[in-house]
Amino acid sequence: MDRVTDVVTVGEAMALFIAEEPGALAGVSRFARRTAGAELNVAVGLRRLGFNVGYISRVGADSLGQHLLGFMDAEGIDRSHVAVDAAHPTGLMFKSLSTDGSDPLIEYFRRGSAASHLGVADHPLAYCAASRHLHLTGISPALSESMRELVFAMATQARRQGRGISFDPNLRPRLWPSQQVMVDMMNRLAAMADLVLPGLAEGQLLTGRHDADGIADFYLERGSRQVVVKLGAEGAYFADQHNRGTVAGFQVPQVVDTVGAGDGFAVGVISALLEGASLQDAALRGNAIGARVVQFPGDCDGLPDRAQLAAALKAPRTMAGGQGS
């Protein structure tokens, strides 16, 4: 019997080169190769927790693409809808080494990449229809008009069929022609999602509301069923039509690399909800995984298996948190 695909996601897988010495990227001579891409990170995290995950993308017919395909295979991700594009290259990025816990500097090389040429013709209708859940981010629709059409087509299909949809804005302002276009598109996509996962600063920009409570109200009023606002070290704010409150963050002995923490957070929330957990418990799991991810150098390195997740949930917390009204 064919296995059920729990989650499908679509995005750009990129080669990642992490500096092995601190300082400006221009002066770095040695890099370690890893993988990157928000949706790929989420796919990896969910797969490590035992979910069956399908990934839709394109990579170039080059060594970087071959490496990414091998990585997907090693992680057990279903890449039956990852195409190899002989006409366009695999996207890549460089990341500086930060030694003080601050966000690293990143340079992207993704314009005209293979993944940016995805479009509605790449939408595997029957494959998606047979899945339980669709996860989207705001990065994919920013890559190109054709990619945007694909993302909205996938969201429309999932909504009509009653499948779950999660959306992480994951804003990349430099990829959009203007801030207003970005805000409009992100809020249109969020209105189609059951679960919206903004960071506090993202939510403030997208909604014009100043606090997590107002951000949650904005999306609940527009049709989303659940909202979890990431608050960094302070934890997370969760809200649905019946309950809301704040859950604790987790203490981090040393921040190694902040990139990928939001993707880890999404893994925690989505996985818990698919298992029938409450939104409060899902937000707590998101905090635990996000805190673990920042203690590792690569975007995927800190994503846990089940045993590692159990240990992460036992780590000391940063605040009491609690159920709201």
mmCIF file of C-alpha atoms in Angstrom:
data_model
loop_
_atom_site.group_PDB
_atom_site.id
_atom_site.type_symbol
_atom_site.label_atom_id
_atom_site.label_comp_id
_atom_site.label_asym_id
_atom_site.label_seq_id
_atom_site.Cartn_x
_atom_site.Cartn_y
_atom_site.Cartn_z
ATOM 1 C CA MET A 1 0.000 0.000 0.000
ATOM 2 C CA ASP A 2 1.308 3.440 -0.871
ATOM 3 C CA ARG A 3 2.231 5.578 2.092
ATOM 4 C CA VAL A 4 0.130 8.636 2.831
ATOM 5 C CA THR A 5 1.906 11.948 2.293
ATOM 6 C CA ASP A 6 1.387 13.929 5.483
ATOM 7 C CA VAL A 7 2.762 17.265 4.303
ATOM 8 C CA VAL A 8 3.544 18.753 0.898
ATOM 9 C CA THR A 9 5.579 21.921 0.493
ATOM 10 C CA VAL A 10 7.024 23.868 -2.418
ATOM 11 C CA GLY A 11 10.113 26.052 -2.562
ATOM 12 C CA GLU A 12 13.674 26.625 -3.639
ATOM 13 C CA ALA A 13 16.375 24.310 -2.362
ATOM 14 C CA MET A 14 19.737 26.068 -2.331
ATOM 15 C CA ALA A 15 23.337 25.170 -1.776
ATOM 16 C CA LEU A 16 24.641 26.886 1.347
ATOM 17 C CA PHE A 17 28.263 27.790 1.995
ATOM 18 C CA ILE A 18 28.990 28.748 5.612
ATOM 19 C CA ALA A 19 32.158 30.670 6.404
ATOM 20 C CA GLU A 20 34.536 28.765 8.659
ATOM 21 C CA GLU A 21 36.184 31.938 9.914
ATOM 22 C CA PRO A 22 34.624 35.180 11.170
ATOM 23 C CA GLY A 23 34.747 38.475 9.335
ATOM 24 C CA ALA A 24 33.489 39.918 6.061
ATOM 25 C CA LEU A 25 32.665 37.342 3.412
ATOM 26 C CA ALA A 26 35.080 39.030 1.014
ATOM 27 C CA GLY A 27 37.992 37.953 3.201
ATOM 28 C CA VAL A 28 36.887 34.390 3.955
ATOM 29 C CA SER A 29 38.817 31.636 2.203
ATOM 30 C CA ARG A 30 37.189 28.508 3.622
ATOM 31 C CA PHE A 31 33.537 27.509 3.612
ATOM 32 C CA ALA A 32 31.586 24.433 4.696
ATOM 33 C CA ARG A 33 28.828 23.226 2.368
ATOM 34 C CA ARG A 34 25.329 22.675 3.722
ATOM 35 C CA THR A 35 21.782 22.956 2.355
ATOM 36 C CA ALA A 36 19.296 25.815 2.619
ATOM 37 C CA GLY A 37 15.769 26.818 1.744
ATOM 38 C CA ALA A 38 12.995 27.529 4.249
ATOM 39 C CA GLU A 39 10.579 24.960 2.890
ATOM 40 C CA LEU A 40 13.309 22.336 2.585
ATOM 41 C CA ASN A 41 14.258 22.965 6.215
ATOM 42 C CA VAL A 42 10.652 22.352 7.260
ATOM 43 C CA ALA A 43 10.503 19.207 5.139
ATOM 44 C CA VAL A 44 13.671 17.900 6.798
ATOM 45 C CA GLY A 45 12.401 18.679 10.283
ATOM 46 C CA LEU A 46 9.058 16.986 9.753
ATOM 47 C CA ARG A 47 10.681 13.950 8.182
ATOM 48 C CA ARG A 48 13.054 13.541 11.136
ATOM 49 C CA LEU A 49 9.988 13.413 13.378
ATOM 50 C CA GLY A 50 8.559 10.582 11.308
ATOM 51 C CA PHE A 51 6.179 12.350 8.925
ATOM 52 C CA ASN A 52 6.015 11.518 5.230
ATOM 53 C CA VAL A 53 6.879 14.693 3.345
ATOM 54 C CA GLY A 54 6.684 15.579 -0.321
ATOM 55 C CA TYR A 55 8.769 18.420 -1.736
ATOM 56 C CA ILE A 56 8.107 20.250 -5.006
ATOM 57 C CA SER A 57 11.001 22.135 -6.567
ATOM 58 C CA ARG A 58 13.553 22.350 -9.368
ATOM 59 C CA VAL A 59 17.320 22.191 -9.231
ATOM 60 C CA GLY A 60 19.889 22.759 -11.936
ATOM 61 C CA ALA A 61 21.677 19.999 -13.828
ATOM 62 C CA ASP A 62 24.849 20.837 -11.933
ATOM 63 C CA SER A 63 26.894 19.552 -9.005
ATOM 64 C CA LEU A 64 25.003 21.727 -6.527
ATOM 65 C CA GLY A 65 21.720 20.243 -7.680
ATOM 66 C CA GLN A 66 23.117 16.716 -7.458
ATOM 67 C CA HIS A 67 24.236 17.387 -3.896
ATOM 68 C CA LEU A 68 20.761 18.633 -2.939
ATOM 69 C CA LEU A 69 19.061 15.603 -4.479
ATOM 70 C CA GLY A 70 21.387 13.315 -2.554
ATOM 71 C CA PHE A 71 20.625 15.209 0.646
ATOM 72 C CA MET A 72 16.869 14.814 0.110
ATOM 73 C CA ASP A 73 17.314 11.103 -0.471
ATOM 74 C CA ALA A 74 19.413 10.747 2.674
ATOM 75 C CA GLU A 75 16.729 12.517 4.709
ATOM 76 C CA GLY A 76 13.951 10.354 3.253
ATOM 77 C CA ILE A 77 12.058 13.209 1.595
ATOM 78 C CA ASP A 78 9.849 12.283 -1.362
ATOM 79 C CA ARG A 79 11.399 14.209 -4.257
ATOM 80 C CA SER A 80 9.351 12.619 -7.018
ATOM 81 C CA HIS A 81 8.249 16.137 -7.976
ATOM 82 C CA VAL A 82 11.685 17.764 -7.853
ATOM 83 C CA ALA A 83 12.694 18.329 -11.489
ATOM 84 C CA VAL A 84 16.198 18.735 -12.875
ATOM 85 C CA ASP A 85 16.374 21.814 -15.113
ATOM 86 C CA ALA A 86 19.157 21.718 -17.693
ATOM 87 C CA ALA A 87 18.596 25.349 -18.708
ATOM 88 C CA HIS A 88 18.863 27.113 -15.342
ATOM 89 C CA PRO A 89 21.240 26.830 -12.355
ATOM 90 C CA THR A 90 20.707 25.771 -8.780
ATOM 91 C CA GLY A 91 20.420 28.719 -6.403
ATOM 92 C CA LEU A 92 23.093 29.229 -3.788
ATOM 93 C CA MET A 93 23.890 31.409 -0.820
ATOM 94 C CA PHE A 94 26.858 32.349 1.347
ATOM 95 C CA LYS A 95 26.605 32.934 5.088
ATOM 96 C CA SER A 96 29.134 34.622 7.373
ATOM 97 C CA LEU A 97 30.261 33.167 10.669
ATOM 98 C CA SER A 98 28.863 35.141 13.596
ATOM 99 C CA THR A 99 30.609 34.617 16.945
ATOM 100 C CA ASP A 100 28.555 36.957 19.145
ATOM 101 C CA GLY A 101 25.053 35.545 18.649
ATOM 102 C CA SER A 102 24.025 38.216 16.124
ATOM 103 C CA ASP A 103 22.388 37.398 12.802
ATOM 104 C CA PRO A 104 24.986 36.385 10.191
ATOM 105 C CA LEU A 105 25.401 38.245 6.925
ATOM 106 C CA ILE A 106 23.942 36.439 3.915
ATOM 107 C CA GLU A 107 24.467 36.832 0.189
ATOM 108 C CA TYR A 108 22.035 35.145 -2.201
ATOM 109 C CA PHE A 109 22.625 34.073 -5.798
ATOM 110 C CA ARG A 110 19.177 32.961 -6.900
ATOM 111 C CA ARG A 111 18.009 35.292 -9.684
ATOM 112 C CA GLY A 112 16.976 33.185 -12.683
ATOM 113 C CA SER A 113 17.477 29.963 -10.754
ATOM 114 C CA ALA A 114 15.858 26.683 -11.717
ATOM 115 C CA ALA A 115 13.303 26.919 -8.907
ATOM 116 C CA SER A 116 12.248 30.428 -9.926
ATOM 117 C CA HIS A 117 10.979 28.942 -13.197
ATOM 118 C CA LEU A 118 8.412 26.738 -11.464
ATOM 119 C CA GLY A 119 4.824 27.466 -12.510
ATOM 120 C CA VAL A 120 1.280 26.098 -12.482
ATOM 121 C CA ALA A 121 2.268 23.417 -14.994
ATOM 122 C CA ASP A 122 4.388 21.929 -12.190
ATOM 123 C CA HIS A 123 1.397 21.534 -9.859
ATOM 124 C CA PRO A 124 0.871 17.782 -9.265
ATOM 125 C CA LEU A 125 -2.862 17.950 -8.608
ATOM 126 C CA ALA A 126 -3.545 14.342 -7.692
ATOM 127 C CA TYR A 127 -0.394 14.095 -5.581
ATOM 128 C CA CYS A 128 -1.303 17.185 -3.557
ATOM 129 C CA ALA A 129 -4.942 16.141 -3.243
ATOM 130 C CA ALA A 130 -3.849 12.894 -1.583
ATOM 131 C CA SER A 131 -1.854 14.706 1.123
ATOM 132 C CA ARG A 132 -3.026 15.844 4.551
ATOM 133 C CA HIS A 133 -1.444 19.269 4.778
ATOM 134 C CA LEU A 134 0.167 22.014 2.682
ATOM 135 C CA HIS A 135 2.929 24.212 4.090
ATOM 136 C CA LEU A 136 3.801 27.500 2.367
ATOM 137 C CA THR A 137 6.122 30.411 3.036
ATOM 138 C CA GLY A 138 6.305 33.946 1.695
ATOM 139 C CA ILE A 139 9.617 33.253 -0.018
ATOM 140 C CA SER A 140 8.357 31.117 -2.898
ATOM 141 C CA PRO A 141 5.806 33.640 -4.229
ATOM 142 C CA ALA A 142 8.521 36.307 -4.120
ATOM 143 C CA LEU A 143 10.832 34.423 -6.497
ATOM 144 C CA SER A 144 8.891 35.006 -9.721
ATOM 145 C CA GLU A 145 5.422 35.621 -11.096
ATOM 146 C CA SER A 146 5.153 32.030 -12.283
ATOM 147 C CA MET A 147 6.139 30.715 -8.849
ATOM 148 C CA ARG A 148 3.552 33.019 -7.273
ATOM 149 C CA GLU A 149 0.860 31.597 -9.543
ATOM 150 C CA LEU A 150 1.858 28.078 -8.522
ATOM 151 C CA VAL A 151 1.734 28.857 -4.795
ATOM 152 C CA PHE A 152 -1.703 30.445 -5.026
ATOM 153 C CA ALA A 153 -2.972 27.564 -7.174
ATOM 154 C CA MET A 154 -1.791 25.074 -4.566
ATOM 155 C CA ALA A 155 -3.393 27.074 -1.752
ATOM 156 C CA THR A 156 -6.657 27.368 -3.676
ATOM 157 C CA GLN A 157 -6.807 23.622 -4.303
ATOM 158 C CA ALA A 158 -6.008 22.761 -0.685
ATOM 159 C CA ARG A 159 -8.629 25.172 0.625
ATOM 160 C CA ARG A 160 -11.331 23.817 -1.680
ATOM 161 C CA GLN A 161 -10.552 20.269 -0.613
ATOM 162 C CA GLY A 162 -10.470 21.073 3.088
ATOM 163 C CA ARG A 163 -6.824 20.153 3.607
ATOM 164 C CA GLY A 164 -4.853 22.021 6.242
ATOM 165 C CA ILE A 165 -2.689 24.962 5.164
ATOM 166 C CA SER A 166 0.059 26.593 7.207
ATOM 167 C CA PHE A 167 1.766 29.821 6.186
ATOM 168 C CA ASP A 168 5.001 31.364 7.457
ATOM 169 C CA PRO A 169 5.504 34.868 5.960
ATOM 170 C CA ASN A 170 9.300 34.551 6.138
ATOM 171 C CA LEU A 171 9.618 38.009 4.575
ATOM 172 C CA ARG A 172 12.308 38.754 1.991
ATOM 173 C CA PRO A 173 11.694 42.442 1.098
ATOM 174 C CA ARG A 174 14.555 42.567 -1.435
ATOM 175 C CA LEU A 175 12.768 40.015 -3.608
ATOM 176 C CA TRP A 176 9.643 42.169 -4.009
ATOM 177 C CA PRO A 177 9.166 45.211 -6.277
ATOM 178 C CA SER A 178 7.793 47.222 -3.342
ATOM 179 C CA GLN A 179 6.826 46.834 0.291
ATOM 180 C CA GLN A 180 3.162 47.389 -0.520
ATOM 181 C CA VAL A 181 3.105 44.594 -3.082
ATOM 182 C CA MET A 182 4.759 42.310 -0.546
ATOM 183 C CA VAL A 183 2.275 43.205 2.190
ATOM 184 C CA ASP A 184 -0.728 42.725 -0.104
ATOM 185 C CA MET A 185 0.452 39.352 -1.392
ATOM 186 C CA MET A 186 1.422 38.057 2.040
ATOM 187 C CA ASN A 187 -1.925 38.981 3.557
ATOM 188 C CA ARG A 188 -3.815 37.433 0.629
ATOM 189 C CA LEU A 189 -1.965 34.189 1.145
ATOM 190 C CA ALA A 190 -2.362 34.324 4.923
ATOM 191 C CA ALA A 191 -6.129 34.711 4.515
ATOM 192 C CA MET A 192 -6.164 31.369 2.689
ATOM 193 C CA ALA A 193 -4.278 29.566 5.479
ATOM 194 C CA ASP A 194 -5.644 27.823 8.544
ATOM 195 C CA LEU A 195 -2.458 28.489 10.510
ATOM 196 C CA VAL A 196 -0.365 31.682 10.244
ATOM 197 C CA LEU A 197 3.115 31.851 11.810
ATOM 198 C CA PRO A 198 4.515 35.408 11.721
ATOM 199 C CA GLY A 199 7.364 36.780 13.754
ATOM 200 C CA LEU A 200 6.473 39.809 15.853
ATOM 201 C CA ALA A 201 8.276 42.304 13.578
ATOM 202 C CA GLU A 202 6.809 40.632 10.479
ATOM 203 C CA GLY A 203 3.339 40.801 11.936
ATOM 204 C CA GLN A 204 3.722 44.464 12.811
ATOM 205 C CA LEU A 205 4.779 45.269 9.250
ATOM 206 C CA LEU A 206 2.067 43.169 7.615
ATOM 207 C CA THR A 207 -0.865 44.168 9.817
ATOM 208 C CA GLY A 208 -0.048 47.607 11.197
ATOM 209 C CA ARG A 209 -0.860 46.237 14.668
ATOM 210 C CA HIS A 210 1.642 46.828 17.464
ATOM 211 C CA ASP A 211 1.373 43.734 19.658
ATOM 212 C CA ALA A 212 0.952 39.990 19.249
ATOM 213 C CA ASP A 213 -2.667 40.124 20.395
ATOM 214 C CA GLY A 214 -3.555 42.628 17.668
ATOM 215 C CA ILE A 215 -1.612 40.696 15.026
ATOM 216 C CA ALA A 216 -3.527 37.542 15.913
ATOM 217 C CA ASP A 217 -6.839 39.384 15.731
ATOM 218 C CA PHE A 218 -5.963 40.712 12.272
ATOM 219 C CA TYR A 219 -5.569 37.224 10.813
ATOM 220 C CA LEU A 220 -8.399 35.598 12.767
ATOM 221 C CA GLU A 221 -10.737 38.299 11.478
ATOM 222 C CA ARG A 222 -9.724 37.433 7.910
ATOM 223 C CA GLY A 223 -10.431 33.731 8.117
ATOM 224 C CA SER A 224 -7.402 32.048 9.641
ATOM 225 C CA ARG A 225 -8.274 29.574 12.390
ATOM 226 C CA GLN A 226 -5.007 29.672 14.333
ATOM 227 C CA VAL A 227 -2.187 32.196 14.729
ATOM 228 C CA VAL A 228 1.121 31.758 16.520
ATOM 229 C CA VAL A 229 3.358 34.825 16.781
ATOM 230 C CA LYS A 230 7.057 34.167 17.352
ATOM 231 C CA LEU A 231 8.497 36.322 20.156
ATOM 232 C CA GLY A 232 12.113 35.160 20.049
ATOM 233 C CA ALA A 233 13.639 34.429 23.443
ATOM 234 C CA GLU A 234 10.391 35.478 25.132
ATOM 235 C CA GLY A 235 8.526 32.519 23.640
ATOM 236 C CA ALA A 236 5.428 32.643 21.477
ATOM 237 C CA TYR A 237 1.878 33.990 21.531
ATOM 238 C CA PHE A 238 -0.904 31.675 20.369
ATOM 239 C CA ALA A 239 -4.518 32.442 19.542
ATOM 240 C CA ASP A 240 -7.604 30.869 18.028
ATOM 241 C CA GLN A 241 -11.292 31.688 18.352
ATOM 242 C CA HIS A 242 -11.474 30.168 21.841
ATOM 243 C CA ASN A 243 -8.111 30.438 23.600
ATOM 244 C CA ARG A 244 -5.048 32.633 23.590
ATOM 245 C CA GLY A 245 -1.963 33.136 25.676
ATOM 246 C CA THR A 246 1.825 33.085 25.812
ATOM 247 C CA VAL A 247 4.074 30.043 26.110
ATOM 248 C CA ALA A 248 7.608 30.029 27.425
ATOM 249 C CA GLY A 249 10.789 30.248 25.473
ATOM 250 C CA PHE A 250 13.714 27.946 26.267
ATOM 251 C CA GLN A 251 17.087 28.960 27.627
ATOM 252 C CA VAL A 252 19.923 28.723 25.097
ATOM 253 C CA PRO A 253 23.449 28.295 26.524
ATOM 254 C CA GLN A 254 25.053 29.743 23.376
ATOM 255 C CA VAL A 255 23.567 31.106 20.159
ATOM 256 C CA VAL A 256 25.630 29.752 17.269
ATOM 257 C CA ASP A 257 23.491 30.704 14.244
ATOM 258 C CA THR A 258 20.016 32.220 14.210
ATOM 259 C CA VAL A 259 19.176 31.296 10.604
ATOM 260 C CA GLY A 260 16.621 28.507 10.366
ATOM 261 C CA ALA A 261 15.133 29.022 13.831
ATOM 262 C CA GLY A 262 11.799 30.113 12.388
ATOM 263 C CA ASP A 263 11.688 27.038 10.171
ATOM 264 C CA GLY A 264 12.358 24.867 13.197
ATOM 265 C CA PHE A 265 9.558 26.658 15.000
ATOM 266 C CA ALA A 266 7.204 25.839 12.126
ATOM 267 C CA VAL A 267 8.246 22.188 12.301
ATOM 268 C CA GLY A 268 7.294 22.093 15.961
ATOM 269 C CA VAL A 269 3.895 23.729 15.582
ATOM 270 C CA ILE A 270 2.853 21.823 12.453
ATOM 271 C CA SER A 271 4.001 18.428 13.729
ATOM 272 C CA ALA A 272 2.212 18.845 17.050
ATOM 273 C CA LEU A 273 -1.041 19.965 15.445
ATOM 274 C CA LEU A 274 -0.962 17.041 13.011
ATOM 275 C CA GLU A 275 -0.719 14.789 16.061
ATOM 276 C CA GLY A 276 -3.785 16.387 17.631
ATOM 277 C CA ALA A 277 -2.021 18.529 20.235
ATOM 278 C CA SER A 278 -3.485 21.781 21.500
ATOM 279 C CA LEU A 279 -2.309 25.031 19.946
ATOM 280 C CA GLN A 280 -0.648 25.925 23.247
ATOM 281 C CA ASP A 281 1.366 22.704 23.311
ATOM 282 C CA ALA A 282 2.179 23.098 19.618
ATOM 283 C CA ALA A 283 3.605 26.563 20.255
ATOM 284 C CA LEU A 284 5.705 25.191 23.107
ATOM 285 C CA ARG A 285 7.134 22.491 20.820
ATOM 286 C CA GLY A 286 7.885 25.188 18.247
ATOM 287 C CA ASN A 287 9.829 27.133 20.865
ATOM 288 C CA ALA A 288 11.802 24.046 21.866
ATOM 289 C CA ILE A 289 12.863 23.217 18.318
ATOM 290 C CA GLY A 290 13.634 26.840 17.458
ATOM 291 C CA ALA A 291 15.852 27.098 20.543
ATOM 292 C CA ARG A 292 17.672 23.917 19.550
ATOM 293 C CA VAL A 293 18.265 25.064 15.971
ATOM 294 C CA VAL A 294 20.098 28.256 17.004
ATOM 295 C CA GLN A 295 22.708 26.147 18.791
ATOM 296 C CA PHE A 296 23.970 24.627 15.523
ATOM 297 C CA PRO A 297 25.750 26.192 12.511
ATOM 298 C CA GLY A 298 23.707 24.816 9.601
ATOM 299 C CA ASP A 299 20.064 25.579 8.865
ATOM 300 C CA CYS A 300 19.096 21.901 9.301
ATOM 301 C CA ASP A 301 21.760 20.707 11.743
ATOM 302 C CA GLY A 302 19.706 21.275 14.886
ATOM 303 C CA LEU A 303 16.404 19.836 13.660
ATOM 304 C CA PRO A 304 15.728 16.972 16.087
ATOM 305 C CA ASP A 305 14.587 13.399 15.903
ATOM 306 C CA ARG A 306 12.037 12.196 18.466
ATOM 307 C CA ALA A 307 14.540 11.494 21.227
ATOM 308 C CA GLN A 308 16.256 14.854 20.737
ATOM 309 C CA LEU A 309 12.875 16.606 20.761
ATOM 310 C CA ALA A 310 11.975 14.985 24.077
ATOM 311 C CA ALA A 311 15.252 16.223 25.535
ATOM 312 C CA ALA A 312 14.730 19.735 24.142
ATOM 313 C CA LEU A 313 11.315 19.961 25.789
ATOM 314 C CA LYS A 314 12.947 19.270 29.175
ATOM 315 C CA ALA A 315 15.378 22.186 28.881
ATOM 316 C CA PRO A 316 14.977 25.161 31.257
ATOM 317 C CA ARG A 317 12.504 27.801 30.111
ATOM 318 C CA THR A 318 12.925 31.557 30.012
ATOM 319 C CA MET A 319 9.545 32.593 31.364
ATOM 320 C CA ALA A 320 6.425 31.167 32.948
ATOM 321 C CA GLY A 321 4.079 31.576 29.992
ATOM 322 C CA GLY A 322 0.477 30.584 30.533
ATOM 323 C CA GLN A 323 -3.006 30.144 29.162
ATOM 324 C CA GLY A 324 -4.917 33.249 28.185
ATOM 325 C CA SER A 325 -8.603 33.939 28.159
#
